[in-house]
Tab-separated table of C-alpha atoms in Angstrom:
chain	number	residue	atom	x	y	z
A	1	ASN	CA	-8.784	-35.997	18.525
A	2	ASN	CA	-7.986	-33.932	15.573
A	3	ALA	CA	-9.556	-30.585	14.591
A	4	PRO	CA	-13.373	-30.879	13.931
A	5	ASN	CA	-14.029	-32.187	10.309
A	6	HIS	CA	-16.920	-33.288	8.331
A	7	ILE	CA	-15.396	-36.708	7.863
A	8	LEU	CA	-14.857	-39.177	10.614
A	9	PHE	CA	-12.061	-41.796	10.815
A	10	CYS	CA	-13.065	-45.222	12.113
A	11	GLN	CA	-10.464	-47.582	13.046
A	12	GLY	CA	-10.205	-51.046	14.530
A	13	LEU	CA	-12.602	-52.794	12.294
A	14	ASP	CA	-12.412	-56.257	11.146
A	15	GLN	CA	-13.613	-58.446	8.176
A	16	THR	CA	-17.066	-58.889	9.600
A	17	ILE	CA	-17.824	-55.173	9.282
A	18	THR	CA	-19.123	-54.117	5.857
A	19	ALA	CA	-19.937	-50.730	4.367
A	20	GLU	CA	-23.505	-51.673	4.567
A	21	ILE	CA	-23.235	-52.229	8.242
A	22	LEU	CA	-21.515	-48.888	8.955
A	23	THR	CA	-23.980	-47.148	6.850
A	24	GLU	CA	-26.843	-48.642	8.855
A	25	VAL	CA	-25.101	-47.479	12.141
A	26	PHE	CA	-24.246	-43.986	10.931
A	27	MET	CA	-27.372	-43.067	9.099
A	28	ARG	CA	-29.238	-42.805	12.453
A	29	PHE	CA	-27.485	-39.323	12.512
A	30	PRO	CA	-28.828	-36.703	9.925
A	31	GLY	CA	-26.510	-35.643	7.264
A	32	LEU	CA	-24.706	-38.710	6.380
A	33	ARG	CA	-23.124	-38.612	2.855
A	34	ASP	CA	-20.728	-41.496	2.303
A	35	VAL	CA	-19.152	-44.498	4.026
A	36	ARG	CA	-15.843	-45.521	2.484
A	37	LEU	CA	-14.314	-48.837	3.907
A	38	ALA	CA	-10.640	-49.217	3.306
A	39	PRO	CA	-8.793	-52.598	2.909
A	40	LYS	CA	-6.726	-52.027	6.154
A	41	ASN	CA	-9.601	-52.281	8.699
A	42	PHE	CA	-10.591	-48.570	8.833
A	43	ALA	CA	-13.266	-46.393	7.189
A	44	PHE	CA	-14.106	-42.743	6.519
A	45	ILE	CA	-17.435	-41.557	7.337
A	46	GLU	CA	-18.515	-38.401	5.577
A	47	TYR	CA	-21.242	-36.000	6.809
A	48	GLU	CA	-22.721	-32.778	5.311
A	49	ASP	CA	-20.871	-30.696	7.923
A	50	GLU	CA	-18.640	-30.760	10.981
A	51	PHE	CA	-21.615	-30.325	13.462
A	52	LYS	CA	-23.237	-33.318	12.076
A	53	ALA	CA	-20.185	-35.392	12.175
A	54	GLY	CA	-19.537	-34.273	15.669
A	55	ASN	CA	-23.001	-35.599	16.590
A	56	ALA	CA	-22.309	-39.065	15.325
A	57	LEU	CA	-18.879	-39.192	16.820
A	58	SER	CA	-20.023	-38.150	20.351
A	59	ALA	CA	-22.791	-40.737	20.178
A	60	LEU	CA	-20.962	-43.708	18.679
A	61	HIS	CA	-17.453	-43.538	19.885
A	62	ASP	CA	-16.696	-46.642	21.905
A	63	THR	CA	-19.940	-48.299	21.025
A	64	GLN	CA	-20.132	-52.013	20.229
A	65	VAL	CA	-21.030	-52.953	16.663
A	66	GLY	CA	-20.900	-56.884	16.228
A	67	ASN	CA	-17.700	-58.050	17.712
A	68	ILE	CA	-15.779	-54.727	17.596
A	69	THR	CA	-15.887	-51.496	19.499
A	70	LEU	CA	-16.005	-48.254	17.253
A	71	LYS	CA	-13.026	-46.136	17.564
A	72	LEU	CA	-13.737	-42.725	16.133
A	73	SER	CA	-11.912	-39.639	15.658
A	74	TYR	CA	-12.009	-36.652	13.177
A	75	ALA	CA	-10.185	-37.422	9.936
A	76	LYS	CA	-7.084	-35.180	9.436
A	77	LYS	CA	-7.768	-32.357	7.082
């Protein structure tokens, strides 16, 4: 994992995962600001601060969403 950051990097997504699905998953953790889906099967998930992002990362890394397993890390600063 990279150094703690308020933005998470989510990789290994497929075309069945939408920004709406990711928003639904990540909004269970307080402080969600933004979900940005990239065209190459990854997304950036932004929280208010590193602590809130860390809570989501700890709870959701390696969890199943649809047909995929979320692979999360802190985004590079």
